Structure formats: C-alpha cells, structure tokens
PDB file of C-alpha atoms in Angstrom:
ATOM      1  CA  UNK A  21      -7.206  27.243  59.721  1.00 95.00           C
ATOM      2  CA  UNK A  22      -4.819  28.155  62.125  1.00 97.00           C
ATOM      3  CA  UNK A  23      -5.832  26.109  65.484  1.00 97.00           C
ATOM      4  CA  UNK A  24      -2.460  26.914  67.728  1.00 97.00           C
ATOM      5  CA  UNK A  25       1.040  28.525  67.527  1.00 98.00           C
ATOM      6  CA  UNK A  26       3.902  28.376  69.965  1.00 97.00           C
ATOM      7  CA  UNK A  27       7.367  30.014  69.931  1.00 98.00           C
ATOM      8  CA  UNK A  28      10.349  29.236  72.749  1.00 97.00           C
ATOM      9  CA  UNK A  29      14.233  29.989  72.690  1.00 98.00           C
ATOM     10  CA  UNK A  30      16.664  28.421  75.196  1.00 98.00           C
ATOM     11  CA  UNK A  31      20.056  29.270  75.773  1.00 98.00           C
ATOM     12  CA  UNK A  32      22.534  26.297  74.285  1.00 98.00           C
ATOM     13  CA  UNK A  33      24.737  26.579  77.526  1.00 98.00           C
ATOM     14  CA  UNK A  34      21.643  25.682  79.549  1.00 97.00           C
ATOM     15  CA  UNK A  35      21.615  22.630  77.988  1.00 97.00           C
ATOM     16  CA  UNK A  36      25.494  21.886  78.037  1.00 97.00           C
ATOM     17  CA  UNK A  37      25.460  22.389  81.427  1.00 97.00           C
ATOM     18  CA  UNK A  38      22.390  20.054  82.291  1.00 97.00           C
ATOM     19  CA  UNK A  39      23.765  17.176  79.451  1.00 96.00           C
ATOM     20  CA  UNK A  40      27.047  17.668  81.789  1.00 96.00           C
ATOM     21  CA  UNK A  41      25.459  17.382  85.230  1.00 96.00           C
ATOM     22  CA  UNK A  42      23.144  14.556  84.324  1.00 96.00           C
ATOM     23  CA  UNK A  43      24.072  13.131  81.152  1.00 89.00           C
ATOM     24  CA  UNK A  44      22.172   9.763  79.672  1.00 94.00           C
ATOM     25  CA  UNK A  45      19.262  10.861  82.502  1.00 96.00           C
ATOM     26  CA  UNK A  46      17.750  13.853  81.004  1.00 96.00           C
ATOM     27  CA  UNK A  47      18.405  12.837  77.483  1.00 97.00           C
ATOM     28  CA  UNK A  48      16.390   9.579  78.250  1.00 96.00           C
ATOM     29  CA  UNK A  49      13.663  11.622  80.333  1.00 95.00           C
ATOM     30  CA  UNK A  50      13.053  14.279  77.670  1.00 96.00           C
ATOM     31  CA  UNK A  51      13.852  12.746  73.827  1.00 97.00           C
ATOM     32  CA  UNK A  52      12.593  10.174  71.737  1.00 97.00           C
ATOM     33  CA  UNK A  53      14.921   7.543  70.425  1.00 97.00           C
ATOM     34  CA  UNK A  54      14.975   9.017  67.548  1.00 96.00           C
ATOM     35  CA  UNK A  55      16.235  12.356  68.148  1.00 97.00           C
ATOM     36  CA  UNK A  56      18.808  11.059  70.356  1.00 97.00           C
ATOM     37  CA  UNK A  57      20.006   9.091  67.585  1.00 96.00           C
ATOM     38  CA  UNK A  58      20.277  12.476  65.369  1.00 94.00           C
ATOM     39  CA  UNK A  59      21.630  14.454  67.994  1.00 95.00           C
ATOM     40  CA  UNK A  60      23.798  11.843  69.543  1.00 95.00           C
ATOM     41  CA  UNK A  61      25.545  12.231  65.636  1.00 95.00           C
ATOM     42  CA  UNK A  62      26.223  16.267  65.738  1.00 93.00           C
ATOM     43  CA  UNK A  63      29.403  17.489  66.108  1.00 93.00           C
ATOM     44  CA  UNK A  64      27.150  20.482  68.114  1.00 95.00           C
ATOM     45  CA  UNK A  65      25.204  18.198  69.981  1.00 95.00           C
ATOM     46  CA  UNK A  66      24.392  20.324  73.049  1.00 97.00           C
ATOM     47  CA  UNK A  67      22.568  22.884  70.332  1.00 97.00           C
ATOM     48  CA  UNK A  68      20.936  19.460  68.692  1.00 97.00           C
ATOM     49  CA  UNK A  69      18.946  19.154  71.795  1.00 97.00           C
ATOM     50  CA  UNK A  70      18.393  22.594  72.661  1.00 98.00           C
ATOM     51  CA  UNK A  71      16.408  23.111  69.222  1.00 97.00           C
ATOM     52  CA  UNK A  72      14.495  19.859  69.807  1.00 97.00           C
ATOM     53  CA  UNK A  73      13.897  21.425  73.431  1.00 97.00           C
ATOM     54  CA  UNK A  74      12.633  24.502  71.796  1.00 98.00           C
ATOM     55  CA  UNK A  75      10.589  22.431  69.493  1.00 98.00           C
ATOM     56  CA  UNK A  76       8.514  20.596  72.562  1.00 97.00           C
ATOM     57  CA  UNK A  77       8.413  24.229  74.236  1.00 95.00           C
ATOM     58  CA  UNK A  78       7.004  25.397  71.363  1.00 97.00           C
ATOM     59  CA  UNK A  79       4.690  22.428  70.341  1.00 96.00           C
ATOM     60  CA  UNK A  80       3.369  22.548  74.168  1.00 95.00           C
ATOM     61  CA  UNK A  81       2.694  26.099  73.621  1.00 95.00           C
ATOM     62  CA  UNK A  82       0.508  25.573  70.444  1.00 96.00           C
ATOM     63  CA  UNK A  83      -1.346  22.792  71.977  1.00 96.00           C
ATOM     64  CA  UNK A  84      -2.126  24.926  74.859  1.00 91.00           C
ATOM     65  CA  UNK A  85      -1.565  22.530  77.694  1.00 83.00           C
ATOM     66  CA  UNK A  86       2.240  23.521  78.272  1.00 76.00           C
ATOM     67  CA  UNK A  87       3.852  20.151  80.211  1.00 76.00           C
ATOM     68  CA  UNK A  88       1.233  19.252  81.977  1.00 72.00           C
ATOM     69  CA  UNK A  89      -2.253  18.210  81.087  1.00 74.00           C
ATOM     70  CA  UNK A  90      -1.657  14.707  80.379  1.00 79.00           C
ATOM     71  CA  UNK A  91       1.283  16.340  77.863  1.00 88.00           C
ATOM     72  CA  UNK A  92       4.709  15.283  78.882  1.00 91.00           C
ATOM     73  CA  UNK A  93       8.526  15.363  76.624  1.00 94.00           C
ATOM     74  CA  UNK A  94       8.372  12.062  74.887  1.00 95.00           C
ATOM     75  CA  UNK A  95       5.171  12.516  73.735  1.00 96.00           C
ATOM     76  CA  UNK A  96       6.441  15.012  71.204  1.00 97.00           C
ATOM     77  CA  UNK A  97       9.342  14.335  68.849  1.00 97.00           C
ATOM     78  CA  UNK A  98      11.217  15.579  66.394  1.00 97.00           C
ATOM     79  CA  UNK A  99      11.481  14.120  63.102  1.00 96.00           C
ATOM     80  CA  UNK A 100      12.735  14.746  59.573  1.00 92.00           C
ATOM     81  CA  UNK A 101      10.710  13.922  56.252  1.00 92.00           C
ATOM     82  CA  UNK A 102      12.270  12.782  53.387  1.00 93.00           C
ATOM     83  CA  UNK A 103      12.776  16.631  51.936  1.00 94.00           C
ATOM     84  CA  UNK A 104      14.647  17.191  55.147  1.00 91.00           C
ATOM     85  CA  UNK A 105      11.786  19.596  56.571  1.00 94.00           C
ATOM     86  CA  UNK A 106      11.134  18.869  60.769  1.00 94.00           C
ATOM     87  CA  UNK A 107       7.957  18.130  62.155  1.00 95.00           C
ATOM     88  CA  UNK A 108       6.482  17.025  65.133  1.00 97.00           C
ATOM     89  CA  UNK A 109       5.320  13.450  65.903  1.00 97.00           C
ATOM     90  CA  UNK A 110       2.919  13.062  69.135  1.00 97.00           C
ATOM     91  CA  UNK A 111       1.736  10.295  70.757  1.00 96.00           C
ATOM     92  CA  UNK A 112      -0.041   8.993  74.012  1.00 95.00           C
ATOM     93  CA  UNK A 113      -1.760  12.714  75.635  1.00 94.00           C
ATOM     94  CA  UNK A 114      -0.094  14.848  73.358  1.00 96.00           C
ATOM     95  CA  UNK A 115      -1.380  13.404  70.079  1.00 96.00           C
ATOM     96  CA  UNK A 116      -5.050  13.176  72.402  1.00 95.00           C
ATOM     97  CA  UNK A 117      -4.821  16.855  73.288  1.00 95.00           C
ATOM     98  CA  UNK A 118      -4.305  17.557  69.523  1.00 97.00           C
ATOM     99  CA  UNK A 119      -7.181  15.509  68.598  1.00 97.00           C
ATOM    100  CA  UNK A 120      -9.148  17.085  70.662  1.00 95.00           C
ATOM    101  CA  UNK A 121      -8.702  20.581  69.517  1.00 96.00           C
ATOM    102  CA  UNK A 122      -9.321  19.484  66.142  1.00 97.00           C
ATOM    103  CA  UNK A 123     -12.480  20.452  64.396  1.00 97.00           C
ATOM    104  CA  UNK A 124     -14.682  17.275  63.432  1.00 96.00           C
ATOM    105  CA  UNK A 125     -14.096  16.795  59.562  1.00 96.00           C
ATOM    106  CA  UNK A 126     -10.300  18.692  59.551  1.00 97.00           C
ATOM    107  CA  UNK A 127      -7.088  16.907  59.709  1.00 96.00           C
ATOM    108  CA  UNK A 128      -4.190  18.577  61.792  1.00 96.00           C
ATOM    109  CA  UNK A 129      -0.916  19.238  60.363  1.00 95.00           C
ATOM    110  CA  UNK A 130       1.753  20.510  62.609  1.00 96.00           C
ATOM    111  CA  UNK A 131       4.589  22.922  60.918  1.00 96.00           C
ATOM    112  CA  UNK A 132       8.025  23.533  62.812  1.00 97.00           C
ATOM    113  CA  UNK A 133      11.070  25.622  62.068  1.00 97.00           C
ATOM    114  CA  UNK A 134      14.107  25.104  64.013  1.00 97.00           C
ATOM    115  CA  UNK A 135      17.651  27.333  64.228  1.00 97.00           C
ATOM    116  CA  UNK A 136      20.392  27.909  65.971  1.00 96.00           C
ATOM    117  CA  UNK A 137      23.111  30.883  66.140  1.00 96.00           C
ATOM    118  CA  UNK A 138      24.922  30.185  69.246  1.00 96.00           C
ATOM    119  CA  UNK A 139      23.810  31.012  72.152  1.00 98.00           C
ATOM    120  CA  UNK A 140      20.913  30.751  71.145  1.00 98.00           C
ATOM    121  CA  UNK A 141      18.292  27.896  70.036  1.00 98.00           C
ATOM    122  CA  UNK A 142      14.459  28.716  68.330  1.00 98.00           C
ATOM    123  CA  UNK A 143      11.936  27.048  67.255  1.00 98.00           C
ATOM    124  CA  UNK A 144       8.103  28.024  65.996  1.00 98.00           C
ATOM    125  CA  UNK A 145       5.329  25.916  65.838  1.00 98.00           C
ATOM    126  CA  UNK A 146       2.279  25.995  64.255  1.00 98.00           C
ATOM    127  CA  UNK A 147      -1.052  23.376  64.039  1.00 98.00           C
ATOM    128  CA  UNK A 148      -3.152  23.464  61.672  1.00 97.00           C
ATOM    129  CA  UNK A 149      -6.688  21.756  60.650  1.00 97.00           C
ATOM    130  CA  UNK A 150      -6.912  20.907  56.839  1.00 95.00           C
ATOM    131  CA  UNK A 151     -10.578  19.820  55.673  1.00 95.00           C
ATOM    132  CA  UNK A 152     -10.184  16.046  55.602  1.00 91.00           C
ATOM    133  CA  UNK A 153      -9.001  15.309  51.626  1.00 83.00           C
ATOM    134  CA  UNK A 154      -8.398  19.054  50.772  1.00 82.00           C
ATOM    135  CA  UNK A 155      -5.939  18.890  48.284  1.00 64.00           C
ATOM    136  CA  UNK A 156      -5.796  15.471  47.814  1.00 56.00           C
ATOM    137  CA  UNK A 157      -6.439  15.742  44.072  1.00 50.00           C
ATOM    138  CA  UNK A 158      -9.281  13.377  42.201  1.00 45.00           C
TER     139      UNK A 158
END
C-alpha cells in the first residue's frame, strides 16, 4: 500500500549559483558523504546536487513533515543499489517519522526516480508498506 508520495523540481542554476556563493558550506549542511562523493565526480555536478535536492524535497513531501518536524537534509540520502536504481536512506527523525507512519506488521520501501534536462532537475518519491515477508519466497 501506498503510505506517501512526493514530487519537487528545482532549477539547476539555483543550485550553481548557491554551490558558487557558498561552496563546501551548503554541500556539507545539506548532503551525505556519500552523495558528495558521487556528485563531487560529475562532470555536471551542479545538476548532481540539484536531483539529490529534488530527491529530499520530494522524500520530505512523502513523509509529510516537509523540513521540519524533527526531519532535516542529512537525514535523507541518496544512494545507488547494485542494479544502479536510487533510493533513499534515512536516519535519525527522518527514518523515525517513517517508522511511524508505518502500519504495525508492514515494512516500508521507499522508490525514487531522478532526471535531469537542463534547466531543470525532478525527482518522485514514493513509500510504501510491504506486509513483513511478502514475497520473500519459502
């Protein structure tokens, strides 16, 4: 079942411009290590951030707390699993306001698409709750 959805753009020469005016600052304040490390690695690295941006917009969204609530930036990061597919890793309130809007007995599962076509950056979320073991085969 379908438990939240969020959706954000940003324009990439937002973030150009705020990467110029306060470099290592807001890269530290809003990303993980590891997305820094992936974006850090892009020839376009201004529209690396921006979709990871989007992504935390998004995820915010879905969980229904925006940034604030106990949610802030670093509590939600991008990753990539070993197909390649991004998803969402939260910690500290963000990974407690998920819990909490969890049903007792499901198992979230948080889906993301990112893209890019410059100017613009987009990303969807969507959490889901999975009966714990549902498809886990026997």
């Amino acid at each position: 079942m379908i438990i939240g959805i969020g959706s954000d753009v940003i324009d990439i020469r937002r973030v150009e411009r705020t990467l110029e005016r306060f470099g290592d600052r807001f890269v530290q304040r809003v990303f993980t290590a590891v997305e820094q490390e992936r974006s850090e690695r892009r020839k376009e690295r201004a529209a690396s951030y921006a979709k990871r941006w989007a992504a935390k917009e998004a995820c915010s969204k879905a969980l229904g707390s925006g940034i604030r609530m106990g949610v802030n930036w670093r509590e939600m990061g991008v990753v990539n699993l070993p197909s390649g597919q991004p998803t969402l890793v939260l910690t500290g309130g963000a990974a407690a306001r998920l819990a909490a809007m969890t049903p007792p007995g499901f198992t979230p599962r948080i889906d993301v698409t990112i893209t890019d076509d410059h100017p613009l950056a987009q990303a969807f979320v969507v959490i889901s709750a999975w009966p714990e073991g549902w498809g886990a085969g026997e």
